[in-house]
Amino acid sequence: MNFYSTNRRCPSVGLKEAVMNGLAPDGGLYMPERIPVIPRAFFNNIYEMSVRDIAFVVADLILGSDIDSAEIRQIVNDTFTFDIPLVKVEDNIYSLELFHGPTLAFKDVGARFLARVISHYSSQSRGRKVRVLVATSGDSGGAVAAGFKDVPGVEVYILYPSGRLSHMQREQLDVPGGTVHAIEVLGTFDDCQRLVKEAFADDDIRRACDITSANSINICRLLPQMFYFFHAYASLMGKGGEAPRDVVVSVPSGNLGNLTAGLLAWRMGLPIKRFVVANNVNDVTVNYLLTGKFLPRRAVKSVACAMDVGNPSNISRILDLFGGDYGPLSHVLTGYSYTDEDILGTMSLVYSADSYMLDPHGATAFAALRDDLKPGETGIFLETAHPSKFARAVHEATGVELKRGAGQDAHHRTVHPRISVSYEALKKILLNETNG
Ligand SMILES: *Cc1c(COP(=O)(O)O)cnc(C)c1O
């Protein structure tokens, strides 16, 4: 399978190059040249299949020409080491719990899969070490650290802004094994991102090692997110025994990775009637759906902070899927946005009415589903993080004190190298490791 850039100002590349480049050289995002359609028969017995089995079938259709099937099977099995249950919350409303991975957020899926694909290619690169760089503002760093910790031949450098991570997010950067290196930057997230970009543009670094990015725009973080849309549908079937009709999926959206993955699954033939986009006050995407105008703006802080995105990069993939045509796009997508007060109110209401604890991101998606669902339809919302990751919001909304997630509290706090916003300082770290 080849992958083209959404900007179409550079040639298509194979999977290896798409993964290793991360971003296409013309600044566009990679998309698969062909979206294979799944044979209808697949849906007849999908309800008997595990997440891993489903993931393998879908992955093999897309990546099978680049990586051999036994290897894909292994990558998929190593990615899904945790359950993704579909839990009934109310009549006709189900929660797809994507937070049972090691860092308690759905980003584990993409990070674990990407880590294994990079490792697959690095084992072919004859002893040349691969270095993965990522700038994080929160959840990505932990997911990448956990995703890469058992992956041989790859050194990971995570740049995070000093003082901006929550206690749990900071702890999640410390993983055993010695191949994951967290670097504290005395600056903002944007500074971290700029340093990473400078490293990519530095010929000295490129000569010394292969470097790539584990950022969320990487196509191999996106593709595995398709699998759980199929799995959600299969789980719904399992509950009723027959093919569900009129399934609507609500996606709590920031950078639009999950939504893009869902739309790709739909294009492959997954019978989803429509997707609901749920935004917090950063409602750039929802505004686009309502008006046809995409107007990026500075993000502001909200209680669903992982969705505080003012210029979602995956919009270019979504527009590309519809040939830039607002008409057909607005037929499958609806959108709603919510204030912090709405989100906390939803958490409170669902906890008292249904005894189900939502996190602020899942709550946003739940609210959108409740506002959008028509009689006779069945709704699924993505519950993207464990509520304990947002214990303060949970407490504010429901009065409940949640213990932090299992396995998250025994860490010994390590000291990370701390650098000012200077590329020379980062370069020194990268090159020392390279020579050593
Ligand atoms: C990253 C994140 C989101 C946003 O997902 P996108 O794919 O970027 O739209 C939603 N919820 C949580 C908990 C996240 O960490």
CSV table of N, CA, C and O and ligand atoms in Angstrom, one decimal, residues 105-107 139 225 252-258 306-307 359 361 384-385 390, ligand 1:
chain,number,residue,atom,x,y,z
A,105,ALA,N,-5.6,5.6,29.0
A,105,ALA,CA,-6.2,6.4,28.0
A,105,ALA,C,-6.1,5.7,26.6
A,105,ALA,O,-5.3,4.8,26.5
A,106,PHE,N,-7.0,6.1,25.7
A,106,PHE,CA,-7.0,5.3,24.4
A,106,PHE,C,-5.7,5.5,23.6
A,106,PHE,O,-5.4,4.7,22.8
A,107,LYS,N,-4.9,6.5,24.0
A,107,LYS,CA,-3.7,6.7,23.2
A,107,LYS,C,-2.7,5.5,23.3
A,107,LYS,O,-1.8,5.4,22.5
A,139,ASP,N,-1.0,13.6,27.8
A,139,ASP,CA,-1.3,12.1,27.7
A,139,ASP,C,-0.4,11.4,26.7
A,139,ASP,O,-0.1,10.2,26.9
A,225,GLN,N,-6.5,2.7,15.5
A,225,GLN,CA,-7.7,3.2,16.1
A,225,GLN,C,-8.9,2.8,15.4
A,225,GLN,O,-10.0,2.8,15.9
A,252,PRO,N,-15.5,12.0,21.3
A,252,PRO,CA,-15.0,13.3,22.0
A,252,PRO,C,-13.7,13.7,21.2
A,252,PRO,O,-12.7,13.0,21.2
A,253,SER,N,-13.8,14.9,20.7
A,253,SER,CA,-12.8,15.2,19.6
A,253,SER,C,-11.9,16.4,20.0
A,253,SER,O,-12.3,17.4,20.5
A,254,GLY,N,-10.6,16.2,19.7
A,254,GLY,CA,-9.6,17.3,19.8
A,254,GLY,C,-8.9,17.4,18.5
A,254,GLY,O,-9.3,18.2,17.6
A,255,ASN,N,-7.9,16.6,18.4
A,255,ASN,CA,-7.1,16.6,17.1
A,255,ASN,C,-7.7,15.8,16.0
A,255,ASN,O,-7.2,15.6,15.0
A,256,LEU,N,-8.8,15.2,16.3
A,256,LEU,CA,-9.6,14.4,15.3
A,256,LEU,C,-9.0,13.1,14.9
A,256,LEU,O,-9.4,12.6,13.8
A,257,GLY,N,-8.1,12.5,15.6
A,257,GLY,CA,-7.6,11.2,15.3
A,257,GLY,C,-8.6,10.1,15.3
A,257,GLY,O,-8.8,9.4,14.4
A,258,ASN,N,-9.4,10.1,16.4
A,258,ASN,CA,-10.4,9.1,16.6
A,258,ASN,C,-11.5,9.2,15.5
A,258,ASN,O,-11.9,8.2,15.0
A,306,ALA,N,-7.6,17.3,27.3
A,306,ALA,CA,-7.0,16.6,26.2
A,306,ALA,C,-7.6,17.0,24.8
A,306,ALA,O,-7.1,16.6,23.8
A,307,MET,N,-8.7,17.7,24.9
A,307,MET,CA,-9.4,18.2,23.7
A,307,MET,C,-9.3,19.7,23.5
A,307,MET,O,-10.0,20.3,22.8
A,359,ASP,N,-15.5,10.2,32.6
A,359,ASP,CA,-14.4,11.2,32.7
A,359,ASP,C,-14.9,12.4,31.9
A,359,ASP,O,-15.9,12.3,31.2
A,361,HIS,N,-14.0,13.8,29.2
A,361,HIS,CA,-14.0,13.6,27.8
A,361,HIS,C,-15.1,12.7,27.3
A,361,HIS,O,-15.9,13.1,26.4
A,384,THR,N,-12.7,7.8,26.5
A,384,THR,CA,-11.3,7.8,26.1
A,384,THR,C,-10.3,7.8,27.2
A,384,THR,O,-9.1,7.5,27.0
A,385,ALA,N,-10.7,8.1,28.5
A,385,ALA,CA,-9.8,8.1,29.6
A,385,ALA,C,-10.5,7.5,30.9
A,385,ALA,O,-11.7,7.7,31.0
A,390,PHE,N,-8.7,12.0,36.0
A,390,PHE,CA,-9.2,13.4,36.1
A,390,PHE,C,-10.0,13.5,37.5
A,390,PHE,O,-11.1,13.9,37.5
B,1,LIG,C1,-6.2,12.9,23.0
B,1,LIG,C2,-7.5,12.7,23.7
B,1,LIG,C3,-8.7,13.0,23.1
B,1,LIG,C4,-8.8,13.6,21.7
B,1,LIG,O1,-8.7,12.7,20.7
B,1,LIG,P1,-8.4,13.1,19.2
B,1,LIG,O2,-8.2,11.8,18.5
B,1,LIG,O3,-7.2,13.9,19.2
B,1,LIG,O4,-9.6,13.9,18.7
B,1,LIG,C5,-9.9,12.8,23.8
B,1,LIG,N1,-9.9,12.2,25.1
B,1,LIG,C6,-8.7,11.9,25.7
B,1,LIG,C7,-8.8,11.4,27.1
B,1,LIG,C8,-7.5,12.1,25.0
B,1,LIG,O5,-6.3,11.8,25.7
